[in-house]
Amino acid sequence: MAGPTVALFATCVNDTMFPGTPDAVRRLLERLGCTVVFPRQQTCCGQMFTNTGYFDEAVPSVRTFVEAFDTFDYVVGPSGSCVGAVRHQHPMLARHAGDAGLERAVGELTPRVYDLSEFIVDVLGTVDVGAWFPHPVTYHPTCHSLRVAKVGDRPLRLLRAVEGIELRELPDAEQCCGFGGTFSLKNPDVSIAMATDKADHVVSTGAEFVVAGDNACLLNIGGVLGRRGDRARTIHLADVLVSTREQPTTASATTAGRAR
Amino acid sequence: MTTTNLGMPTRVRLTPAPPEGALIDSPPFPQAAIRELGKDTQRANLRHATHTIRTKRQRVVAELDHWQDLRSAGEAVKNRVARHLDTWLVQLEENLTRAGSTVHWARDAEEANRIIIDLIRATGSDEVVKVKSMATQEIDLNEALEEAGIAAWETDLAELIVQLGHDRPSHILVPAIHRNRTEVRDIFLEEMGRYGTPPPEGLDDDPGRLANAARAHLRDKFLRAKVAVSGANFAVAETGSLVVVESEGNGRMCLTLPQTLISVVGIEKVVPTFADLEVFLQLLPRSSTAERMNPYTTIWTGPTPGDGPQDVHVVLVDNGRTRALADPSGRAALRCIRCSACLNICPVFEKVGGHAYGSVYPGPIGAILNPQLRGVESAVDRSLPFASTLCGACDDVCPVKIPISDILVQQRHRIVEAKKAEAGRKPHLEPVLMKGGGWLMGDARRLALMQRAANVFGLVGGRTIGRIGNWPVPGLSRWLRARNVPMPPTASFRAQFDKTRGGQR
């Protein structure tokens, strides 16, 4: 039986900086029987503008999001943060724009937008995606996946089903890594202090990889790990789940692999 | 007694002088944070204290199956208060008066301080004992009294430590959270004797002996004072009762021993009925001190003949609250019951402590409350809503479900609008950059063009350098000084997808 057609919401950060991750999502979902399309009108969730207080500047992103995705039943993105921003902030931004048509379109679209882990567990109805990743890893539940998208323990359930994986508990796992978008530029010293804590906790597990569902957070954590020359590397959940015996994900293919 | 040189004729102070300067003139958060981050002992103290209280809170909250229902109830009661604040306040005034209390209304801090000074002067007293109160900190009552020749003695142990230490509170609930017990011992030895009963000789940093030194120091003041000043955690409209919730019993001493009791109460503290306390007396102790029940809850309904204060006053203070109430996107902040759970859970607060916030209300709640109460004119108030990663940990612990992260974003918007309105008069680069970014993201073709440029950079850089290191790029060096960044890829995802799939749709 053919799986559903999925519109891949790459997110601007992945599209521009980490194309390997949306490509891993594509390969993973195709392996699970889905048809994956990439609507070309897509740009960004607008979160950077919204969260810095620039609502007017975020509205064009809301419009492009609706134009790109409104005809699809399933919109899937590898980012709890961007998916969370779409679901939680787009309705407010559409109201702010004073555009009733946009508000209605956003209201109809947002329930069909899923984080990757939600789509696999809730829509495809599986936690075992047939992955093989024989490495010690620790999982960082990113703030927005946990508290905005509210993906719960879905990523952990997916990871536990990965063959060969050794999952180690991250101390203070639910504490923010200090990225916070433009926070890291407006309050660089506090941000670095927080990122250093997170990196220390990752290192304390002795894991080879820290896994998360958001590459922006991993850019922050991996940046510190890479600068310090720590052994631990960062990897997106999608890159773990797509890995198989036949086509294993290697360290050099991961995000931090390139940050050293 | 110490003297302070204010550049004018030297005036003898009655109480220890706090640090000079007004809080509103504090440096913006990022600058203050750098200052605070440099204090190693304080960072260790904060880390220890916040992690301890977080764990305890989590444990006592987990004991209640209906915790989420309690939070919803607290939210609902406070929303009901806000919806009909005018009704409840009039009812409160009627019932306070009926019970024999005298009600005063103050629009702002200045008016409140004037009322309080007049009331104290009428008693002929030149000193007061104080119950720990955020409202009196907010209106800077102690310094107003000092200038009026009235000595205000803090009796909450932590407030006493702060006062004797010529310091400012750094936390709503535990204002001396930034101090450890060795520092407390040093402050007691240095300062206590100047303002009353000295500490015993050879005082060490044993918590029990430190508490005993404070007890002996305060005892004289309790027995001597004719006037007490308090705040209130709740004001019950239905009965005209005020409620103070505390741990030490020092508040109870102030509330029962003196002849005159003056309570300073923010107008949002009103609750409609006595039964509403049932909700808050469960929510507050578990969220603040992580106790099932606080040791002392004092409720008084006007004076009781022959028992306790006979002259009972209540000063109801607005000081920006009605302005906050008028803003639908921010008024939920008025639900705050000053528990401090948001401070304790906040990873930013944990790093910098309360002094970085330039306000009596630090942490996440301060970041949304101050710009609403004080406005967005000062540099510090403009910086506070940005003093958060928007991680949302505070949203989850708030006992009255204030959507702190959402309000932070709304307050950021308000500050951005204020900056935009200044365009032409003050140079602001950020709005220009954001406008460009918004335009870029308004059309995928523009984004694709930008990505091409990044790809060229990635192609050249990837071959020659490999990654972006500690480069002195203006602005970006804030990020790069601690983190490596990978080179951009040689092709964006959209370009790759086009190649492999011919592009869909």
mmCIF file of C-alpha atoms in Angstrom, chain B residues 34-301:
data_model
loop_
_atom_site.group_PDB
_atom_site.id
_atom_site.type_symbol
_atom_site.label_atom_id
_atom_site.label_comp_id
_atom_site.label_asym_id
_atom_site.label_seq_id
_atom_site.Cartn_x
_atom_site.Cartn_y
_atom_site.Cartn_z
ATOM 1 C CA ILE B 34 28.772 40.525 31.878
ATOM 2 C CA ARG B 35 29.446 42.225 35.219
ATOM 3 C CA GLU B 36 27.526 39.525 37.133
ATOM 4 C CA LEU B 37 29.000 36.625 35.151
ATOM 5 C CA GLY B 38 32.400 37.665 36.432
ATOM 6 C CA LYS B 39 31.442 36.960 40.062
ATOM 7 C CA ASP B 40 32.578 33.377 40.570
ATOM 8 C CA THR B 41 31.347 32.926 44.150
ATOM 9 C CA GLN B 42 27.935 34.315 43.246
ATOM 10 C CA ARG B 43 27.696 31.975 40.256
ATOM 11 C CA ALA B 44 28.439 29.000 42.450
ATOM 12 C CA ASN B 45 25.911 30.188 45.072
ATOM 13 C CA LEU B 46 23.222 30.692 42.430
ATOM 14 C CA ARG B 47 23.819 27.393 40.754
ATOM 15 C CA HIS B 48 23.621 25.516 44.030
ATOM 16 C CA ALA B 49 20.528 27.368 45.262
ATOM 17 C CA THR B 50 18.511 27.238 42.032
ATOM 18 C CA HIS B 51 19.202 23.565 41.421
ATOM 19 C CA THR B 52 18.298 22.644 45.003
ATOM 20 C CA ILE B 53 14.983 24.500 44.960
ATOM 21 C CA ARG B 54 14.105 23.214 41.470
ATOM 22 C CA THR B 55 14.474 19.629 42.588
ATOM 23 C CA LYS B 56 12.445 20.216 45.754
ATOM 24 C CA ARG B 57 9.695 22.008 43.895
ATOM 25 C CA GLN B 58 9.441 19.234 41.359
ATOM 26 C CA ARG B 59 9.074 16.721 44.192
ATOM 27 C CA VAL B 60 6.287 18.512 46.102
ATOM 28 C CA VAL B 61 4.399 19.382 42.928
ATOM 29 C CA ALA B 62 4.518 15.753 41.803
ATOM 30 C CA GLU B 63 2.733 14.790 45.015
ATOM 31 C CA LEU B 64 -0.498 16.376 43.803
ATOM 32 C CA ASP B 65 -2.455 14.563 41.117
ATOM 33 C CA HIS B 66 -4.521 17.685 40.540
ATOM 34 C CA TRP B 67 -1.628 20.147 40.202
ATOM 35 C CA GLN B 68 -2.608 21.128 36.653
ATOM 36 C CA ASP B 69 -6.200 21.660 37.799
ATOM 37 C CA LEU B 70 -4.962 23.839 40.642
ATOM 38 C CA ARG B 71 -2.939 25.920 38.188
ATOM 39 C CA SER B 72 -5.997 26.332 35.982
ATOM 40 C CA ALA B 73 -8.053 27.344 39.010
ATOM 41 C CA GLY B 74 -5.445 29.919 40.013
ATOM 42 C CA GLU B 75 -5.416 31.265 36.486
ATOM 43 C CA ALA B 76 -9.221 31.437 36.389
ATOM 44 C CA VAL B 77 -9.539 33.273 39.710
ATOM 45 C CA LYS B 78 -6.899 35.801 38.718
ATOM 46 C CA ASN B 79 -8.530 36.329 35.316
ATOM 47 C CA ARG B 80 -11.829 36.940 37.079
ATOM 48 C CA VAL B 81 -10.075 39.516 39.250
ATOM 49 C CA ALA B 82 -8.637 41.292 36.224
ATOM 50 C CA ARG B 83 -11.941 41.287 34.331
ATOM 51 C CA HIS B 84 -13.788 43.102 37.097
ATOM 52 C CA LEU B 85 -10.964 44.731 39.027
ATOM 53 C CA ASP B 86 -12.978 47.898 39.615
ATOM 54 C CA THR B 87 -15.799 45.929 41.236
ATOM 55 C CA TRP B 88 -13.547 43.905 43.523
ATOM 56 C CA LEU B 89 -11.531 46.940 44.619
ATOM 57 C CA VAL B 90 -14.632 48.884 45.618
ATOM 58 C CA GLN B 91 -15.898 45.847 47.481
ATOM 59 C CA LEU B 92 -12.505 45.437 49.143
ATOM 60 C CA GLU B 93 -12.495 49.056 50.254
ATOM 61 C CA GLU B 94 -16.026 48.742 51.697
ATOM 62 C CA ASN B 95 -15.190 45.631 53.661
ATOM 63 C CA LEU B 96 -11.801 46.853 54.835
ATOM 64 C CA THR B 97 -13.484 50.001 56.110
ATOM 65 C CA ARG B 98 -16.315 48.059 57.714
ATOM 66 C CA ALA B 99 -13.741 45.960 59.582
ATOM 67 C CA GLY B 100 -12.117 49.100 60.947
ATOM 68 C CA SER B 101 -9.159 49.480 58.576
ATOM 69 C CA THR B 102 -8.437 52.834 56.967
ATOM 70 C CA VAL B 103 -8.022 52.644 53.186
ATOM 71 C CA HIS B 104 -5.726 54.923 51.176
ATOM 72 C CA TRP B 105 -5.330 54.987 47.397
ATOM 73 C CA ALA B 106 -2.017 55.732 45.708
ATOM 74 C CA ARG B 107 -1.600 56.294 41.962
ATOM 75 C CA ASP B 108 2.156 55.850 42.017
ATOM 76 C CA ALA B 109 5.205 55.293 44.200
ATOM 77 C CA GLU B 110 5.561 58.918 45.172
ATOM 78 C CA GLU B 111 1.974 59.176 46.343
ATOM 79 C CA ALA B 112 2.215 55.900 48.257
ATOM 80 C CA ASN B 113 5.401 56.982 50.022
ATOM 81 C CA ARG B 114 3.897 60.339 50.961
ATOM 82 C CA ILE B 115 0.827 58.656 52.468
ATOM 83 C CA ILE B 116 2.977 56.234 54.459
ATOM 84 C CA ILE B 117 5.334 58.941 55.726
ATOM 85 C CA ASP B 118 2.380 61.036 56.907
ATOM 86 C CA LEU B 119 0.849 58.055 58.679
ATOM 87 C CA ILE B 120 4.109 57.256 60.483
ATOM 88 C CA ARG B 121 4.715 60.890 61.422
ATOM 89 C CA ALA B 122 1.222 61.060 62.905
ATOM 90 C CA THR B 123 2.225 58.328 65.354
ATOM 91 C CA GLY B 124 5.255 60.334 66.489
ATOM 92 C CA SER B 125 7.521 57.389 65.758
ATOM 93 C CA ASP B 126 10.804 57.683 63.868
ATOM 94 C CA GLU B 127 11.272 53.997 63.067
ATOM 95 C CA VAL B 128 9.304 51.055 61.637
ATOM 96 C CA VAL B 129 9.792 47.305 61.459
ATOM 97 C CA LYS B 130 9.075 45.772 58.092
ATOM 98 C CA VAL B 131 7.577 42.531 56.913
ATOM 99 C CA LYS B 132 9.183 41.312 53.682
ATOM 100 C CA SER B 133 7.259 43.045 50.892
ATOM 101 C CA MET B 134 7.833 43.391 47.155
ATOM 102 C CA ALA B 135 5.414 46.325 46.911
ATOM 103 C CA THR B 136 7.509 48.391 49.332
ATOM 104 C CA GLN B 137 10.653 47.463 47.403
ATOM 105 C CA GLU B 138 8.910 48.520 44.200
ATOM 106 C CA ILE B 139 8.101 51.979 45.558
ATOM 107 C CA ASP B 140 11.556 52.222 47.210
ATOM 108 C CA LEU B 141 9.886 52.965 50.529
ATOM 109 C CA ASN B 142 12.962 52.461 52.703
ATOM 110 C CA GLU B 143 14.884 55.257 51.023
ATOM 111 C CA ALA B 144 11.851 57.555 51.044
ATOM 112 C CA LEU B 145 11.541 56.935 54.797
ATOM 113 C CA GLU B 146 15.272 57.454 55.309
ATOM 114 C CA GLU B 147 15.017 60.869 53.644
ATOM 115 C CA ALA B 148 12.046 61.671 55.871
ATOM 116 C CA GLY B 149 14.126 60.821 58.948
ATOM 117 C CA ILE B 150 12.397 57.498 59.622
ATOM 118 C CA ALA B 151 14.423 54.299 60.008
ATOM 119 C CA ALA B 152 12.963 51.226 58.287
ATOM 120 C CA TRP B 153 14.276 47.903 59.642
ATOM 121 C CA GLU B 154 13.930 44.830 57.494
ATOM 122 C CA THR B 155 13.026 41.809 59.627
ATOM 123 C CA ASP B 156 12.942 39.017 57.043
ATOM 124 C CA LEU B 157 16.276 37.254 57.523
ATOM 125 C CA ALA B 158 17.343 37.503 53.893
ATOM 126 C CA GLU B 159 16.163 41.114 53.597
ATOM 127 C CA LEU B 160 18.129 41.860 56.776
ATOM 128 C CA ILE B 161 21.249 40.343 55.215
ATOM 129 C CA VAL B 162 20.724 42.488 52.118
ATOM 130 C CA GLN B 163 20.077 45.647 54.146
ATOM 131 C CA LEU B 164 23.059 45.163 56.445
ATOM 132 C CA GLY B 165 25.215 44.288 53.430
ATOM 133 C CA HIS B 166 24.512 47.670 51.749
ATOM 134 C CA ASP B 167 23.170 45.538 48.960
ATOM 135 C CA ARG B 168 20.097 45.083 46.801
ATOM 136 C CA PRO B 169 17.787 42.059 46.746
ATOM 137 C CA SER B 170 18.586 39.668 43.906
ATOM 138 C CA HIS B 171 15.544 37.405 44.099
ATOM 139 C CA ILE B 172 11.849 37.840 44.888
ATOM 140 C CA LEU B 173 11.623 35.133 47.525
ATOM 141 C CA VAL B 174 15.220 34.745 48.716
ATOM 142 C CA PRO B 175 16.714 38.204 48.213
ATOM 143 C CA ALA B 176 20.135 37.106 49.480
ATOM 144 C CA ILE B 177 20.339 34.068 47.200
ATOM 145 C CA HIS B 178 23.581 35.449 45.792
ATOM 146 C CA ARG B 179 25.260 35.204 49.228
ATOM 147 C CA ASN B 180 26.622 32.123 50.962
ATOM 148 C CA ARG B 181 26.751 31.688 54.733
ATOM 149 C CA THR B 182 30.366 32.756 55.067
ATOM 150 C CA GLU B 183 29.513 36.043 53.412
ATOM 151 C CA VAL B 184 26.490 36.366 55.733
ATOM 152 C CA ARG B 185 28.725 35.813 58.774
ATOM 153 C CA ASP B 186 31.079 38.538 57.546
ATOM 154 C CA ILE B 187 28.223 40.989 56.985
ATOM 155 C CA PHE B 188 26.805 40.306 60.467
ATOM 156 C CA LEU B 189 30.186 40.791 62.143
ATOM 157 C CA GLU B 190 30.875 43.984 60.216
ATOM 158 C CA GLU B 191 27.500 45.715 60.353
ATOM 159 C CA MET B 192 25.096 44.353 62.981
ATOM 160 C CA GLY B 193 26.590 46.185 65.939
ATOM 161 C CA ARG B 194 26.274 49.543 64.180
ATOM 162 C CA TYR B 195 22.511 49.261 63.962
ATOM 163 C CA GLY B 196 21.544 47.462 67.172
ATOM 164 C CA THR B 197 22.316 44.318 69.100
ATOM 165 C CA PRO B 198 25.712 43.046 67.915
ATOM 166 C CA PRO B 199 26.382 39.405 67.051
ATOM 167 C CA PRO B 200 28.022 37.188 69.695
ATOM 168 C CA GLU B 201 31.799 37.224 69.631
ATOM 169 C CA GLY B 202 33.443 34.545 67.555
ATOM 170 C CA LEU B 203 30.357 34.028 65.374
ATOM 171 C CA ASP B 204 30.994 31.314 62.804
ATOM 172 C CA ASP B 205 29.023 30.447 59.673
ATOM 173 C CA ASP B 206 26.874 27.733 61.240
ATOM 174 C CA PRO B 207 23.323 28.407 59.956
ATOM 175 C CA GLY B 208 21.772 27.882 63.391
ATOM 176 C CA ARG B 209 24.133 30.329 65.075
ATOM 177 C CA LEU B 210 23.671 32.861 62.263
ATOM 178 C CA ALA B 211 19.897 32.627 62.740
ATOM 179 C CA ASN B 212 20.307 33.108 66.488
ATOM 180 C CA ALA B 213 22.414 36.223 65.937
ATOM 181 C CA ALA B 214 19.684 37.628 63.689
ATOM 182 C CA ARG B 215 17.010 36.662 66.220
ATOM 183 C CA ALA B 216 18.785 38.519 69.033
ATOM 184 C CA HIS B 217 19.411 41.533 66.775
ATOM 185 C CA LEU B 218 15.788 41.741 65.688
ATOM 186 C CA ARG B 219 14.233 41.050 69.087
ATOM 187 C CA ASP B 220 14.978 44.569 70.377
ATOM 188 C CA LYS B 221 13.453 46.079 67.294
ATOM 189 C CA PHE B 222 10.281 43.973 67.525
ATOM 190 C CA LEU B 223 9.753 44.889 71.169
ATOM 191 C CA ARG B 224 10.508 48.583 70.642
ATOM 192 C CA ALA B 225 8.688 49.335 67.386
ATOM 193 C CA LYS B 226 5.390 51.223 67.501
ATOM 194 C CA VAL B 227 4.765 50.941 63.760
ATOM 195 C CA ALA B 228 5.020 48.066 61.293
ATOM 196 C CA VAL B 229 4.904 48.185 57.503
ATOM 197 C CA SER B 230 3.888 45.114 55.532
ATOM 198 C CA GLY B 231 2.735 44.085 52.103
ATOM 199 C CA ALA B 232 0.109 41.444 51.516
ATOM 200 C CA ASN B 233 0.026 38.295 49.434
ATOM 201 C CA PHE B 234 -3.739 38.465 49.080
ATOM 202 C CA ALA B 235 -6.533 40.924 49.887
ATOM 203 C CA VAL B 236 -9.962 39.336 50.176
ATOM 204 C CA ALA B 237 -12.701 41.565 48.788
ATOM 205 C CA GLU B 238 -15.547 39.589 50.357
ATOM 206 C CA THR B 239 -14.303 39.962 53.936
ATOM 207 C CA GLY B 240 -11.834 42.861 53.904
ATOM 208 C CA SER B 241 -9.056 40.536 55.105
ATOM 209 C CA LEU B 242 -5.362 40.758 54.296
ATOM 210 C CA VAL B 243 -3.114 37.706 54.109
ATOM 211 C CA VAL B 244 0.648 37.416 54.618
ATOM 212 C CA VAL B 245 2.373 34.127 53.881
ATOM 213 C CA GLU B 246 5.864 33.613 55.338
ATOM 214 C CA SER B 247 8.355 31.121 56.687
ATOM 215 C CA GLU B 248 10.121 32.690 59.633
ATOM 216 C CA GLY B 249 7.510 34.159 61.964
ATOM 217 C CA ASN B 250 9.264 37.508 61.888
ATOM 218 C CA GLY B 251 6.402 38.779 59.796
ATOM 219 C CA ARG B 252 3.968 37.555 62.454
ATOM 220 C CA MET B 253 5.931 39.553 65.066
ATOM 221 C CA CYS B 254 5.541 42.718 62.978
ATOM 222 C CA LEU B 255 1.891 42.036 62.284
ATOM 223 C CA THR B 256 0.962 41.535 65.953
ATOM 224 C CA LEU B 257 3.283 43.518 68.259
ATOM 225 C CA PRO B 258 3.226 47.179 67.107
ATOM 226 C CA GLN B 259 0.356 49.586 67.720
ATOM 227 C CA THR B 260 0.094 50.744 64.116
ATOM 228 C CA LEU B 261 0.124 48.509 61.030
ATOM 229 C CA ILE B 262 0.430 49.946 57.526
ATOM 230 C CA SER B 263 0.063 47.487 54.643
ATOM 231 C CA VAL B 264 1.098 48.393 51.110
ATOM 232 C CA VAL B 265 -0.859 46.354 48.600
ATOM 233 C CA GLY B 266 -0.741 46.338 44.807
ATOM 234 C CA ILE B 267 -4.266 46.561 43.444
ATOM 235 C CA GLU B 268 -3.891 43.248 41.592
ATOM 236 C CA LYS B 269 -3.560 41.402 44.913
ATOM 237 C CA VAL B 270 -7.313 41.365 45.474
ATOM 238 C CA VAL B 271 -9.130 38.021 45.333
ATOM 239 C CA PRO B 272 -12.921 37.916 45.284
ATOM 240 C CA THR B 273 -13.730 35.446 48.045
ATOM 241 C CA PHE B 274 -12.192 33.857 51.117
ATOM 242 C CA ALA B 275 -12.652 30.446 49.496
ATOM 243 C CA ASP B 276 -10.282 31.527 46.692
ATOM 244 C CA LEU B 277 -7.444 31.335 49.206
ATOM 245 C CA GLU B 278 -7.854 27.576 49.174
ATOM 246 C CA VAL B 279 -6.354 27.532 45.682
ATOM 247 C CA PHE B 280 -3.514 29.966 46.306
ATOM 248 C CA LEU B 281 -2.447 28.604 49.678
ATOM 249 C CA GLN B 282 -1.732 25.340 47.868
ATOM 250 C CA LEU B 283 -0.116 26.888 44.792
ATOM 251 C CA LEU B 284 2.118 29.443 46.483
ATOM 252 C CA PRO B 285 4.160 27.458 49.037
ATOM 253 C CA ARG B 286 4.790 24.552 46.685
ATOM 254 C CA SER B 287 5.909 26.929 43.916
ATOM 255 C CA SER B 288 7.993 29.237 46.077
ATOM 256 C CA THR B 289 9.697 27.495 49.000
ATOM 257 C CA ALA B 290 8.801 24.015 47.728
ATOM 258 C CA GLU B 291 6.855 23.327 50.906
ATOM 259 C CA ARG B 292 3.450 21.689 51.167
ATOM 260 C CA MET B 293 2.417 24.462 53.497
ATOM 261 C CA ASN B 294 4.260 27.531 54.651
ATOM 262 C CA PRO B 295 4.968 27.768 58.403
ATOM 263 C CA TYR B 296 3.137 31.074 59.021
ATOM 264 C CA THR B 297 -0.035 32.342 57.405
ATOM 265 C CA THR B 298 -1.343 35.507 59.038
ATOM 266 C CA ILE B 299 -4.835 36.715 58.151
ATOM 267 C CA TRP B 300 -6.273 39.871 59.693
ATOM 268 C CA THR B 301 -9.577 41.622 59.223
#
